Amino acid sequence: MGNLAVSYAGAGKVELIDTPYPEFELKDGPGVHPANIGRKVHHGVILKTIATNICGSDQHMVRGRTTAPEGLVLGHEITGEVVEVGRDVEFLKVGDVVSVPFNISCGRCRNCKTGQTGICLNVNPDRPGSAYGYVDMGGWVGGQAEYVLVPYADWNALKFPDRDQALEKILDLTMLSDIFPTGYHGAIGAGVTVGSTVYVAGAGPVGLAAATSAQLLGAATVIVGDLNADRLAQARSFGCETVDVSKGDPAEQIEQILGVPEVDCGIDAVGFEARGHGHDAGKEQPATVLNSLMEITRAGGSLGIPGLYVTGDPGASDEAAKVGSLSMRFGLGFAKSHTFVTGQCPVMKYHRGLMQAILSDKVSIAKNVNATAISLKDAPQGYAAFDEGAAQKFVLDPHGLIGA
């Protein structure tokens, strides 16, 4: 049996390729760590992919802004149906529909046992933390494919309680693999609570998910800043205030909304490809968002930073940024006693509760991020539209199950 998949084909390009059907063993391939080759995965399941999403983190690789090798199968946002179970799987069964956290974790190491599943110590020989279809993350094959292997499946997979209900709400539930928990993690890290004023930098899908999460947590006012008019309109569609940072730093516009030029909570949903504000709006300035958030977040406040920062960026604007060194005003953050919460979201900390919120109709995450289902074969067009700033979250539908 074959397995059609989306792969990175060099800077600015993705292509569809035929790949082998998954087995319960890691094989050699683009990006696979040599120490992982031959690793047995009897604790895994093979999923028939129902939905797998294009993510801004994928775009960083596709733009050539990482050291990702050509041929890497992409995709870390995975929802699927179990079609095979490994020898050591106890609790999942063929036919179960599950959400898969983008971070792969073993459930056995020191970090996993304390809920820090984003920095599992056992799944990536290079460093703590792993993910499907991602550069330097151990080489686990991505899920933008017809079928995908999920290791440590009893631990990693979140089973939906009812198959029919799951398929009915699949455009919402597919967001549980990454962007909804990631946005929620940003809001939690920023200290959002009832009555908070919140500024979210970035109106891409993660920013919109963070804004949705802030509303879910009881924020009084959620303000979203971006350069993209369509994405700002999408934020306003579900009750957010907005700031157009092409008109200058956000403080003055925030003051017009709140009466003061600061917020209780700041969230960075942009990351290392940040651009300047005002006259510098077209220039890449990777520390812009972090510095801006320190200026506009009140003394004693917190910054949630789910936006991606990397240790290797060959396309960076200066030599320091190529290794993740940014011109950040850390002294300002120190002076204001800010708390910084960074790193991969530990999806498992949040995904069950967010699933319940979706199934109980407490939140409409698919509507808020403008989820748009397309076929697997249309993935290249989806990547191109997303790169051009489309105010959509593209959901790939490899088997035509979403429309059905």
Short mmCIF file of C-alpha atoms in Angstrom, two decimals:
data_model
loop_
_atom_site.label_atom_id
_atom_site.label_comp_id
_atom_site.label_asym_id
_atom_site.label_seq_id
_atom_site.Cartn_x
_atom_site.Cartn_y
_atom_site.Cartn_z
CA MET A 1 0.00 0.00 0.00
CA GLY A 2 1.28 3.47 -0.85
CA ASN A 3 1.11 6.62 1.19
CA LEU A 4 0.79 10.00 -0.56
CA ALA A 5 2.48 12.74 1.46
CA VAL A 6 3.51 16.42 1.38
CA SER A 7 7.26 17.04 1.48
CA TYR A 8 9.61 20.02 1.64
CA ALA A 9 11.20 20.44 -1.80
CA GLY A 10 13.55 23.37 -1.20
CA ALA A 11 13.04 27.03 -0.32
CA GLY A 12 9.53 28.12 -1.25
CA LYS A 13 8.38 24.71 -2.49
CA VAL A 14 6.40 21.71 -1.32
CA GLU A 15 5.47 18.71 -3.42
CA LEU A 16 3.41 15.55 -3.21
CA ILE A 17 5.44 12.36 -3.09
CA ASP A 18 4.74 8.65 -2.79
CA THR A 19 6.13 7.32 0.47
CA PRO A 20 6.05 3.85 2.07
CA TYR A 21 3.10 2.83 4.22
CA PRO A 22 4.20 3.16 7.89
CA GLU A 23 5.70 0.25 9.78
CA PHE A 24 6.30 -0.21 13.52
CA GLU A 25 9.95 0.70 13.07
CA LEU A 26 11.69 3.96 12.23
CA LYS A 27 13.37 3.81 8.82
CA ASP A 28 16.13 5.96 7.36
CA GLY A 29 14.96 9.04 5.51
CA PRO A 30 15.34 12.84 5.25
CA GLY A 31 15.89 14.32 8.69
CA VAL A 32 15.86 11.01 10.58
CA HIS A 33 18.50 11.01 13.30
CA PRO A 34 20.94 8.13 12.75
CA ALA A 35 20.42 6.96 16.33
CA ASN A 36 16.68 6.61 15.67
CA ILE A 37 17.04 4.42 12.58
CA GLY A 38 15.78 0.92 13.34
CA ARG A 39 14.01 2.02 16.52
CA LYS A 40 11.14 -0.39 17.25
CA VAL A 41 7.71 1.17 17.78
CA HIS A 42 5.60 -1.72 19.07
CA HIS A 43 3.97 0.84 21.39
CA GLY A 44 2.60 2.74 18.37
CA VAL A 45 -0.50 2.84 16.21
CA ILE A 46 -0.95 3.58 12.53
CA LEU A 47 -3.57 6.21 11.77
CA LYS A 48 -5.60 6.83 8.66
CA THR A 49 -5.33 10.61 8.60
CA ILE A 50 -8.69 12.38 8.81
CA ALA A 51 -7.37 15.94 9.13
CA THR A 52 -3.87 17.39 9.13
CA ASN A 53 -3.24 21.12 9.13
CA ILE A 54 -0.80 23.54 7.55
CA CYS A 55 0.95 25.43 10.35
CA GLY A 56 3.00 28.61 10.50
CA SER A 57 5.82 26.50 11.91
CA ASP A 58 5.77 24.48 8.68
CA GLN A 59 6.02 27.75 6.76
CA HIS A 60 9.26 28.67 8.51
CA MET A 61 10.81 25.51 7.04
CA VAL A 62 9.21 25.93 3.63
CA ARG A 63 10.56 29.47 3.37
CA GLY A 64 14.04 28.03 3.82
CA ARG A 65 14.47 29.59 7.25
CA THR A 66 15.69 26.42 8.95
CA THR A 67 18.15 23.63 8.21
CA ALA A 68 15.34 21.25 7.15
CA PRO A 69 16.53 18.76 4.50
CA GLU A 70 14.74 18.43 1.18
CA GLY A 71 12.39 15.47 1.10
CA LEU A 72 11.28 15.88 4.72
CA VAL A 73 7.63 14.82 5.03
CA LEU A 74 5.81 17.71 6.70
CA GLY A 75 2.98 17.91 9.18
CA HIS A 76 2.69 17.86 12.96
CA GLU A 77 -1.03 18.62 13.38
CA ILE A 78 -2.71 15.22 13.12
CA THR A 79 -6.18 13.81 13.76
CA GLY A 80 -6.96 10.31 12.57
CA GLU A 81 -8.59 6.91 12.84
CA VAL A 82 -6.65 3.96 14.25
CA VAL A 83 -6.24 1.30 11.55
CA GLU A 84 -3.46 -0.80 13.13
CA VAL A 85 -2.26 -1.23 16.70
CA GLY A 86 1.23 -2.24 17.75
CA ARG A 87 1.97 -5.32 19.84
CA ASP A 88 2.34 -3.35 23.09
CA VAL A 89 -0.70 -1.08 22.76
CA GLU A 90 -3.27 -1.87 25.46
CA PHE A 91 -6.03 0.72 25.42
CA LEU A 92 -6.55 1.94 21.85
CA LYS A 93 -8.54 -0.08 19.35
CA VAL A 94 -8.96 -0.14 15.57
CA GLY A 95 -11.68 2.38 14.69
CA ASP A 96 -10.90 4.86 17.50
CA VAL A 97 -10.69 8.50 16.36
CA VAL A 98 -7.92 10.41 18.11
CA SER A 99 -6.13 13.72 18.32
CA VAL A 100 -2.33 13.55 18.33
CA PRO A 101 -0.28 16.19 20.20
CA PHE A 102 2.35 17.69 17.92
CA ASN A 103 4.98 17.04 20.56
CA ILE A 104 6.00 13.40 20.74
CA SER A 105 6.64 12.22 24.28
CA CYS A 106 7.41 8.91 25.92
CA GLY A 107 5.44 9.24 29.17
CA ARG A 108 8.33 7.64 31.03
CA CYS A 109 11.07 10.25 31.47
CA ARG A 110 11.49 12.81 34.25
CA ASN A 111 10.00 15.63 32.19
CA CYS A 112 6.98 13.67 30.95
CA LYS A 113 6.18 12.57 34.49
CA THR A 114 5.94 16.23 35.55
CA GLY A 115 3.80 17.24 32.57
CA GLN A 116 6.61 18.81 30.53
CA THR A 117 5.80 16.78 27.43
CA GLY A 118 7.18 19.43 25.08
CA ILE A 119 10.69 18.56 26.28
CA CYS A 120 10.60 14.77 26.51
CA LEU A 121 14.09 13.36 27.06
CA ASN A 122 13.74 10.05 25.21
CA VAL A 123 12.37 10.66 21.72
CA ASN A 124 15.00 12.92 20.13
CA PRO A 125 18.68 11.97 20.42
CA ASP A 126 19.77 15.56 19.69
CA ARG A 127 17.92 17.58 22.32
CA PRO A 128 14.87 17.54 24.60
CA GLY A 129 11.61 17.71 22.68
CA SER A 130 10.34 16.18 19.47
CA ALA A 131 7.63 16.59 16.84
CA TYR A 132 6.37 14.95 13.68
CA GLY A 133 7.77 16.15 10.37
CA TYR A 134 10.00 18.84 11.84
CA VAL A 135 13.62 19.83 11.49
CA ASP A 136 15.98 18.68 14.28
CA MET A 137 13.15 16.89 16.07
CA GLY A 138 14.43 13.32 15.73
CA GLY A 139 13.10 12.52 12.28
CA TRP A 140 9.65 11.17 13.13
CA VAL A 141 7.74 11.16 9.84
CA GLY A 142 5.19 13.95 9.36
CA GLY A 143 1.45 13.57 9.22
CA GLN A 144 0.55 15.51 6.07
CA ALA A 145 0.00 12.12 4.52
CA GLU A 146 -2.65 9.47 4.05
CA TYR A 147 -1.26 7.36 6.91
CA VAL A 148 1.06 8.11 9.83
CA LEU A 149 2.77 6.25 12.67
CA VAL A 150 2.13 7.55 16.21
CA PRO A 151 4.56 6.21 18.85
CA TYR A 152 3.76 5.65 22.56
CA ALA A 153 0.16 5.73 21.42
CA ASP A 154 -1.59 4.84 24.67
CA TRP A 155 0.15 7.87 26.18
CA ASN A 156 0.13 10.32 23.26
CA ALA A 157 -3.27 9.89 21.61
CA LEU A 158 -6.39 11.62 22.93
CA LYS A 159 -9.38 9.42 22.09
CA PHE A 160 -12.62 11.20 21.25
CA PRO A 161 -15.57 9.74 23.16
CA ASP A 162 -17.91 9.38 20.17
CA ARG A 163 -16.85 8.85 16.56
CA ASP A 164 -19.91 10.44 14.93
CA GLN A 165 -19.74 13.50 17.17
CA ALA A 166 -16.00 13.80 16.46
CA LEU A 167 -16.51 13.74 12.68
CA GLU A 168 -19.29 16.31 13.01
CA LYS A 169 -16.95 18.68 14.88
CA ILE A 170 -13.75 17.67 13.13
CA LEU A 171 -12.80 21.18 11.97
CA ASP A 172 -12.79 22.29 15.61
CA LEU A 173 -11.22 19.13 17.05
CA THR A 174 -8.35 19.11 14.56
CA MET A 175 -7.09 22.29 16.24
CA LEU A 176 -6.37 20.30 19.43
CA SER A 177 -3.15 18.85 17.98
CA ASP A 178 -1.38 22.21 18.13
CA ILE A 179 -2.78 25.69 17.65
CA PHE A 180 -5.60 25.70 20.20
CA PRO A 181 -3.48 24.33 23.09
CA THR A 182 -0.55 26.48 21.90
CA GLY A 183 -2.65 29.63 21.93
CA TYR A 184 -4.13 28.63 25.27
CA HIS A 185 -0.62 28.01 26.65
CA GLY A 186 0.32 31.53 25.53
CA ALA A 187 -2.69 32.95 27.37
CA ILE A 188 -1.98 30.90 30.51
CA GLY A 189 1.68 31.93 30.38
CA ALA A 190 0.64 35.57 30.10
CA GLY A 191 -1.49 35.19 33.23
CA VAL A 192 -4.86 35.84 31.56
CA THR A 193 -7.77 35.61 33.97
CA VAL A 194 -11.21 37.11 34.52
CA GLY A 195 -11.13 40.83 33.76
CA SER A 196 -7.66 40.90 32.17
CA THR A 197 -6.69 43.25 29.38
CA VAL A 198 -4.68 41.30 26.82
CA TYR A 199 -2.55 42.18 23.79
CA VAL A 200 -1.86 39.41 21.28
CA ALA A 201 0.89 40.14 18.76
CA GLY A 202 0.07 38.33 15.53
CA ALA A 203 -3.29 37.52 13.92
CA GLY A 204 -2.27 34.27 12.27
CA PRO A 205 -3.96 31.06 13.42
CA VAL A 206 -1.96 30.79 16.67
CA GLY A 207 -2.65 34.44 17.50
CA LEU A 208 -6.35 33.98 16.83
CA ALA A 209 -6.30 30.82 18.96
CA ALA A 210 -4.59 32.78 21.75
CA ALA A 211 -7.23 35.50 21.47
CA THR A 212 -9.98 32.86 21.59
CA SER A 213 -8.32 31.33 24.64
CA ALA A 214 -8.10 34.70 26.39
CA GLN A 215 -11.83 35.15 25.86
CA LEU A 216 -12.45 31.62 27.18
CA LEU A 217 -10.43 32.51 30.30
CA GLY A 218 -12.59 35.57 30.96
CA ALA A 219 -10.49 38.47 29.64
CA ALA A 220 -12.26 41.83 29.67
CA THR A 221 -10.62 43.13 26.49
CA VAL A 222 -8.55 41.24 23.92
CA ILE A 223 -6.56 43.35 21.45
CA VAL A 224 -4.85 41.73 18.46
CA GLY A 225 -2.05 43.44 16.51
CA ASP A 226 -0.87 42.64 12.99
CA LEU A 227 0.14 44.15 9.64
CA ASN A 228 -2.39 42.13 7.64
CA ALA A 229 -5.80 43.80 7.21
CA ASP A 230 -7.64 40.54 6.39
CA ARG A 231 -6.28 38.81 9.47
CA LEU A 232 -7.20 41.79 11.65
CA ALA A 233 -10.73 41.62 10.23
CA GLN A 234 -10.84 37.95 11.19
CA ALA A 235 -9.92 38.90 14.78
CA ARG A 236 -12.69 41.48 14.89
CA SER A 237 -15.17 38.88 13.61
CA PHE A 238 -15.29 37.23 17.06
CA GLY A 239 -15.13 40.30 19.25
CA CYS A 240 -11.48 41.33 19.47
CA GLU A 241 -10.21 44.89 19.26
CA THR A 242 -7.38 45.35 16.77
CA VAL A 243 -4.21 47.36 16.25
CA ASP A 244 -2.57 47.92 12.86
CA VAL A 245 1.14 47.96 13.69
CA SER A 246 2.00 49.32 10.22
CA LYS A 247 0.76 52.63 11.67
CA GLY A 248 3.35 52.56 14.45
CA ASP A 249 4.05 50.99 17.82
CA PRO A 250 0.91 49.59 19.48
CA ALA A 251 0.99 51.71 22.68
CA GLU A 252 -0.84 54.74 21.27
CA GLN A 253 -3.56 52.63 19.64
CA ILE A 254 -3.92 50.59 22.84
CA GLU A 255 -4.39 53.83 24.79
CA GLN A 256 -7.20 54.83 22.43
CA ILE A 257 -8.95 51.53 23.24
CA LEU A 258 -8.25 51.19 26.96
CA GLY A 259 -7.49 54.73 28.10
CA VAL A 260 -3.98 53.66 29.14
CA PRO A 261 -1.06 52.60 26.91
CA GLU A 262 -0.55 49.23 28.58
CA VAL A 263 -2.16 45.84 29.13
CA ASP A 264 -2.11 43.29 31.92
CA CYS A 265 -0.99 40.41 29.71
CA GLY A 266 1.14 40.17 26.54
CA ILE A 267 1.27 37.25 24.08
CA ASP A 268 3.83 36.82 21.28
CA ALA A 269 2.25 34.73 18.52
CA VAL A 270 4.70 35.93 15.85
CA GLY A 271 8.13 34.50 16.62
CA PHE A 272 11.48 34.89 14.92
CA GLU A 273 10.31 36.23 11.55
CA ALA A 274 8.89 39.37 13.19
CA ARG A 275 8.81 42.60 11.22
CA GLY A 276 9.20 46.16 12.41
CA HIS A 277 6.37 48.54 13.23
CA GLY A 278 5.45 51.83 11.57
CA HIS A 279 8.03 52.99 9.05
CA ASP A 280 9.94 49.72 9.56
CA ALA A 281 6.90 47.54 8.86
CA GLY A 282 8.47 45.90 5.80
CA LYS A 283 11.80 45.13 7.47
CA GLU A 284 12.54 41.96 9.35
CA GLN A 285 13.45 42.78 12.94
CA PRO A 286 13.30 39.55 14.96
CA ALA A 287 13.21 41.16 18.43
CA THR A 288 10.51 43.73 17.59
CA VAL A 289 7.59 41.87 19.13
CA LEU A 290 9.42 40.91 22.31
CA ASN A 291 10.63 44.47 22.87
CA SER A 292 7.20 45.89 22.09
CA LEU A 293 5.51 43.52 24.54
CA MET A 294 7.88 44.54 27.32
CA GLU A 295 6.99 48.18 26.68
CA ILE A 296 3.21 47.71 26.71
CA THR A 297 2.81 45.02 29.41
CA ARG A 298 2.31 46.48 32.87
CA ALA A 299 4.97 46.19 35.55
CA GLY A 300 4.58 42.83 37.25
CA GLY A 301 2.81 41.35 34.23
CA SER A 302 3.68 38.24 32.24
CA LEU A 303 4.61 37.51 28.65
CA GLY A 304 3.38 34.26 27.10
CA ILE A 305 5.62 33.44 24.12
CA PRO A 306 4.19 30.61 22.00
CA GLY A 307 5.66 32.18 18.85
CA LEU A 308 8.52 30.06 17.52
CA TYR A 309 12.16 31.04 18.07
CA VAL A 310 14.99 28.88 16.72
CA THR A 311 18.67 28.26 17.34
CA GLY A 312 19.44 28.01 13.63
CA ASP A 313 18.09 30.46 11.02
CA PRO A 314 20.22 30.57 7.86
CA GLY A 315 18.01 33.28 6.36
CA ALA A 316 18.27 35.69 9.30
CA SER A 317 18.85 39.41 8.80
CA ASP A 318 22.16 39.42 10.76
CA GLU A 319 24.79 36.98 11.99
CA ALA A 320 23.60 37.02 15.61
CA ALA A 321 20.03 36.17 14.66
CA LYS A 322 21.28 33.19 12.64
CA VAL A 323 21.99 31.45 15.95
CA GLY A 324 18.98 32.84 17.78
CA SER A 325 20.70 35.81 19.45
CA LEU A 326 18.34 38.79 19.38
CA SER A 327 18.78 42.45 20.34
CA MET A 328 16.28 42.19 23.16
CA ARG A 329 15.81 44.86 25.85
CA PHE A 330 16.02 42.35 28.67
CA GLY A 331 16.88 45.16 31.08
CA LEU A 332 13.42 46.60 30.51
CA GLY A 333 11.79 43.27 31.31
CA PHE A 334 13.92 43.02 34.45
CA ALA A 335 13.05 46.56 35.53
CA LYS A 336 9.34 45.80 35.14
CA SER A 337 9.59 42.42 36.91
CA HIS A 338 8.14 40.61 33.93
CA THR A 339 7.68 36.85 33.83
CA PHE A 340 8.54 35.16 30.51
CA VAL A 341 6.95 31.81 29.62
CA THR A 342 8.57 30.28 26.52
CA GLY A 343 8.96 26.99 24.71
CA GLN A 344 6.88 24.35 22.99
CA CYS A 345 3.37 24.02 24.37
CA PRO A 346 2.95 20.82 26.42
CA VAL A 347 -0.23 19.94 24.52
CA MET A 348 -1.29 17.14 26.86
CA LYS A 349 -1.63 19.62 29.72
CA TYR A 350 -4.57 21.27 27.97
CA HIS A 351 -6.03 19.19 25.15
CA ARG A 352 -8.59 17.16 27.13
CA GLY A 353 -10.13 20.25 28.72
CA LEU A 354 -10.21 22.10 25.40
CA MET A 355 -11.79 19.03 23.78
CA GLN A 356 -14.56 19.17 26.38
CA ALA A 357 -15.06 22.88 25.70
CA ILE A 358 -15.48 22.12 21.98
CA LEU A 359 -17.80 19.15 22.48
CA SER A 360 -19.93 21.20 24.91
CA ASP A 361 -20.21 24.11 22.44
CA LYS A 362 -18.35 26.52 24.71
CA VAL A 363 -15.99 27.67 21.97
CA SER A 364 -15.91 27.88 18.16
CA ILE A 365 -12.21 27.67 17.38
CA ALA A 366 -12.68 26.55 13.73
CA LYS A 367 -14.87 29.58 12.98
CA ASN A 368 -12.51 31.95 14.77
CA VAL A 369 -9.44 30.82 12.79
CA ASN A 370 -11.46 30.47 9.55
CA ALA A 371 -10.71 26.76 9.12
CA THR A 372 -10.80 25.82 5.44
CA ALA A 373 -10.70 22.18 4.31
CA ILE A 374 -8.78 21.35 1.12
CA SER A 375 -7.61 18.09 -0.42
CA LEU A 376 -4.12 16.71 0.15
CA LYS A 377 -3.38 17.30 -3.53
CA ASP A 378 -4.15 21.01 -3.05
CA ALA A 379 -1.53 21.34 -0.31
CA PRO A 380 0.97 23.28 -2.51
CA GLN A 381 -1.71 25.90 -3.27
CA GLY A 382 -2.63 26.01 0.41
CA TYR A 383 0.97 26.64 1.42
CA ALA A 384 1.26 29.40 -1.19
CA ALA A 385 -1.95 31.13 -0.07
CA PHE A 386 -0.96 30.89 3.59
CA ASP A 387 2.47 32.33 2.82
CA GLU A 388 0.80 35.27 1.08
CA GLY A 389 -1.13 36.04 4.26
CA ALA A 390 -4.50 34.40 3.68
CA ALA A 391 -6.72 34.80 6.74
CA GLN A 392 -7.42 31.07 6.80
CA LYS A 393 -6.30 27.95 8.61
CA PHE A 394 -5.89 25.28 5.92
CA VAL A 395 -6.98 21.78 6.94
CA LEU A 396 -5.85 18.97 4.64
CA ASP A 397 -8.41 16.21 4.02
CA PRO A 398 -6.46 13.22 2.64
CA HIS A 399 -9.41 10.79 2.40
CA GLY A 400 -12.35 13.12 1.74
CA LEU A 401 -13.78 12.39 5.19
CA ILE A 402 -14.32 15.99 6.28
CA GLY A 403 -16.78 16.82 3.50
CA ALA A 404 -18.51 13.48 4.00
#
